[in-house]
XYZ file of C-alpha atoms in Angstrom:
260
model
C 68.391 -23.915 65.368
C 64.818 -23.655 63.090
C 63.650 -27.413 61.675
C 63.946 -27.328 58.014
C 59.655 -27.562 57.632
C 58.058 -28.828 54.223
C 54.840 -27.325 53.348
C 52.734 -30.276 51.312
C 49.438 -29.111 49.656
C 47.694 -31.416 47.760
C 45.681 -30.874 44.728
C 42.980 -31.636 42.072
C 40.996 -29.519 39.949
C 41.464 -26.477 42.349
C 41.775 -23.126 40.582
C 39.455 -21.680 42.677
C 41.073 -20.935 45.711
C 45.277 -22.759 45.154
C 46.346 -19.120 44.282
C 45.666 -17.856 48.131
C 46.919 -21.023 49.785
C 50.612 -20.878 47.264
C 50.531 -16.763 48.387
C 50.229 -17.695 52.181
C 52.976 -19.937 52.017
C 55.903 -17.907 49.703
C 54.524 -14.911 52.328
C 55.955 -17.118 55.358
C 59.709 -15.422 55.201
C 60.985 -18.700 57.136
C 64.312 -19.251 55.582
C 64.276 -22.666 56.316
C 61.461 -24.178 53.973
C 60.185 -26.481 51.579
C 57.511 -26.554 48.798
C 56.198 -29.301 47.426
C 53.337 -29.652 45.233
C 51.542 -33.121 44.573
C 48.953 -32.592 41.678
C 46.260 -35.183 40.855
C 46.207 -34.433 37.127
C 43.850 -31.412 37.111
C 42.391 -30.239 33.880
C 40.610 -26.969 35.583
C 43.542 -24.359 34.998
C 45.782 -25.583 38.502
C 48.605 -26.232 37.158
C 48.755 -22.774 34.982
C 48.755 -21.165 38.812
C 51.234 -23.198 40.169
C 53.509 -22.711 36.602
C 53.308 -19.169 37.865
C 54.624 -19.980 40.964
C 56.710 -21.994 40.166
C 60.317 -20.820 41.520
C 59.162 -20.941 45.212
C 57.709 -24.478 43.914
C 60.883 -26.542 44.751
C 59.272 -30.077 44.362
C 56.194 -30.256 41.476
C 54.403 -33.919 41.160
C 51.376 -33.899 38.300
C 50.056 -36.932 37.231
C 47.313 -38.977 38.655
C 46.432 -40.380 41.531
C 44.529 -43.273 44.264
C 43.068 -40.030 45.974
C 44.473 -37.895 48.952
C 45.908 -40.601 50.826
C 47.886 -41.309 47.820
C 49.015 -38.187 46.971
C 49.954 -37.055 50.728
C 51.489 -40.597 50.252
C 53.831 -38.820 46.899
C 54.381 -35.413 48.576
C 56.237 -37.152 51.942
C 58.689 -39.831 50.212
C 59.940 -36.613 48.731
C 59.922 -34.314 51.424
C 63.369 -33.627 53.043
C 62.399 -31.239 55.971
C 62.324 -32.524 59.028
C 59.028 -31.802 59.132
C 56.260 -32.013 57.350
C 53.188 -29.895 57.417
C 49.906 -30.528 55.309
C 47.904 -27.657 53.550
C 45.247 -28.328 51.574
C 44.163 -26.069 48.226
C 41.380 -24.306 50.099
C 43.204 -23.424 53.986
C 45.902 -21.149 53.683
C 48.353 -20.220 56.145
C 48.324 -17.235 58.433
C 50.574 -14.127 58.371
C 54.069 -15.620 60.235
C 52.914 -18.572 61.340
C 55.460 -20.596 60.829
C 57.917 -17.840 62.186
C 55.963 -18.524 65.332
C 55.437 -22.140 65.382
C 59.874 -21.909 65.363
C 60.112 -19.768 67.809
C 58.454 -22.352 70.433
C 59.836 -24.908 68.882
C 60.928 -27.448 70.944
C 63.249 -30.850 69.449
C 62.452 -34.437 70.646
C 58.970 -35.327 69.978
C 57.078 -36.786 66.651
C 54.082 -34.233 66.148
C 53.393 -31.134 66.962
C 50.343 -29.890 67.155
C 48.809 -26.634 66.836
C 45.709 -24.451 66.452
C 43.083 -24.302 63.819
C 40.507 -21.549 62.966
C 38.302 -22.603 61.181
C 37.309 -20.340 58.501
C 33.671 -19.222 57.152
C 35.061 -17.633 54.420
C 30.930 -16.334 52.954
C 30.365 -14.535 56.560
C 34.571 -14.351 57.326
C 33.734 -15.737 60.595
C 36.522 -17.266 62.231
C 36.994 -19.747 65.372
C 40.171 -21.277 66.987
C 39.893 -25.064 67.149
C 42.623 -26.055 69.694
C 43.898 -30.156 68.620
C 43.133 -32.765 70.676
C 45.348 -34.647 72.275
C 44.926 -38.023 72.689
C 43.676 -40.695 70.123
C 42.744 -44.445 72.144
C 40.091 -46.187 70.715
C 37.007 -45.032 70.613
C 38.458 -41.989 69.441
C 35.920 -39.243 72.129
C 37.209 -36.034 70.806
C 37.960 -35.479 67.103
C 39.342 -31.681 67.283
C 41.924 -33.233 63.422
C 43.772 -30.014 63.317
C 45.200 -31.849 60.347
C 46.423 -28.610 58.040
C 47.954 -27.477 61.351
C 50.079 -30.483 62.819
C 53.705 -30.753 61.893
C 54.354 -34.533 61.956
C 58.060 -35.567 61.667
C 59.781 -37.739 58.255
C 60.859 -39.821 60.479
C 57.518 -40.852 62.118
C 55.866 -41.084 58.838
C 58.718 -43.750 57.725
C 57.686 -45.939 61.061
C 53.939 -46.159 60.262
C 54.021 -45.509 57.184
C 52.239 -43.159 55.519
C 48.848 -42.614 55.275
C 45.651 -45.677 53.979
C 45.039 -45.335 50.066
C 41.453 -46.913 51.282
C 40.576 -43.873 53.191
C 39.044 -40.926 51.137
C 37.770 -38.437 53.960
C 39.693 -39.120 57.390
C 43.091 -40.923 56.600
C 44.567 -37.736 59.114
C 42.109 -39.857 61.905
C 43.304 -42.887 61.143
C 46.942 -42.072 61.274
C 46.880 -39.981 64.489
C 45.453 -43.057 66.070
C 48.013 -45.770 64.885
C 50.405 -43.059 65.439
C 49.485 -42.866 69.539
C 48.865 -46.386 69.675
C 52.358 -46.390 67.989
C 53.429 -44.607 71.753
C 54.349 -41.302 69.078
C 55.172 -38.304 71.686
C 53.246 -35.429 71.332
C 53.373 -32.049 72.099
C 51.237 -28.342 71.703
C 52.410 -25.100 70.312
C 49.806 -22.507 71.168
C 49.803 -20.697 67.666
C 47.561 -20.434 64.892
C 48.424 -21.722 61.936
C 46.245 -21.905 59.036
C 42.970 -20.562 57.963
C 40.265 -23.542 57.176
C 38.598 -23.168 54.679
C 34.509 -24.977 55.695
C 33.122 -26.554 52.909
C 35.685 -28.824 51.128
C 35.328 -32.769 51.363
C 36.303 -33.490 54.871
C 32.982 -31.812 55.926
C 30.567 -33.760 54.078
C 29.185 -37.449 55.030
C 28.270 -39.981 53.022
C 28.566 -43.851 53.540
C 32.078 -44.503 52.898
C 33.283 -41.649 55.431
C 30.702 -43.665 57.520
C 32.723 -46.914 56.854
C 35.746 -45.480 57.403
C 35.096 -44.227 61.090
C 34.273 -47.745 62.005
C 37.396 -49.023 59.714
C 39.579 -46.486 61.943
C 38.036 -48.657 65.307
C 38.209 -52.346 63.567
C 41.695 -51.676 62.382
C 43.345 -50.661 65.296
C 42.467 -52.933 67.203
C 38.755 -51.931 68.572
C 36.185 -53.958 69.979
C 32.454 -54.284 68.833
C 31.526 -52.001 71.955
C 34.020 -49.788 71.377
C 33.345 -49.633 67.390
C 29.005 -49.385 69.519
C 30.250 -46.423 71.559
C 31.983 -44.057 68.709
C 29.179 -44.872 66.452
C 26.483 -43.220 68.853
C 29.351 -40.357 69.330
C 29.761 -40.202 65.985
C 25.649 -39.505 64.693
C 25.324 -37.856 68.473
C 27.592 -34.923 66.802
C 26.601 -35.137 63.109
C 22.600 -34.038 64.534
C 23.540 -31.779 66.791
C 25.482 -29.659 64.210
C 23.043 -30.238 62.280
C 20.714 -28.619 64.130
C 22.004 -26.100 65.503
C 23.147 -25.381 61.447
C 19.193 -24.831 60.536
C 19.875 -21.907 63.705
C 22.758 -20.062 62.493
C 25.453 -21.684 59.651
C 28.068 -19.847 61.704
C 25.894 -20.582 65.424
C 28.202 -24.233 66.142
C 31.493 -22.316 65.633
C 31.063 -19.496 68.085
C 29.589 -21.981 70.163
C 31.789 -24.949 70.306
C 34.967 -22.393 69.428
C 36.459 -19.146 70.619
C 35.773 -16.444 68.148
C 38.495 -14.529 66.506
C 37.870 -11.686 65.434
C-alpha cells in the first residue's frame, strides 16, 4: 500500500519561484498526497500565486513566524501524512518522483533518504547528491539532502521537531538528534528534487558557523569533537571557494555525478 505523503512547503516572499514549486507538486499524480504550505506573511505577491492553486492545497497557513524552523514545525503539526517531505519554495519535485519512491518503499523505517539533484538554473547544470546515512558526533559527511528525505510523523513527535534557534542547519541538527535516538534510516535510490543553488542554505555567515558548533555541543559533543568539526568545515569551505573561482559548476561536476 502506498504511504500517505505530506509535501510541506515553507515560504516567505518566494514569488520568484513558488509557482514552479507548486506546479511540480500538482504534477506528481500521486493518489495519496497531502499538500501543506506555510507562508510567513509574504508581501511580494506570493499569496496571490498560492491562491491560484488553492484547490490543490490541503492546508494553507499564512502568518508571521519565528523563522523557517518555526514554519516547518507549524506544517508538521497539521500534517496527516505517514511521511513528511519538505520541499521549499526555491525547489522543484522531479517528474513522477513520488510514485518512483512509493514503488521502492519498505515499511518500518523512520527516515527514508533519497537523492537530491543540485541545480544551477543559470547554466542548467545538474548533479546528483547521494545522502549521508550516518550522523555521529562530529558528522564528517554533510550530504544533507533534506528536500529529498521522507520522515515519519511519529519520529517528528518523538524528536520534537526543529529547534527554533537554528536558521540555517536545522536539518543537520534534526538528523543528528534522530540518529542519536536510534532512528532507523533507509536509502532509496530515487532522484526526488531539483535543489536550486543560491538559497539561504548556500550562505556562510557568523550565525551559521555558530549553529554548526551548537549542533556538536547540543548533542553531547566534546571540545575535541568541536575542534575536529571546525577544522573539517573550514577545509571544506575554502576548498569549495577555491574551485568556484575556476568555474561555478566545477565543484558540482568534480564531487557529484553529472546528470545529462
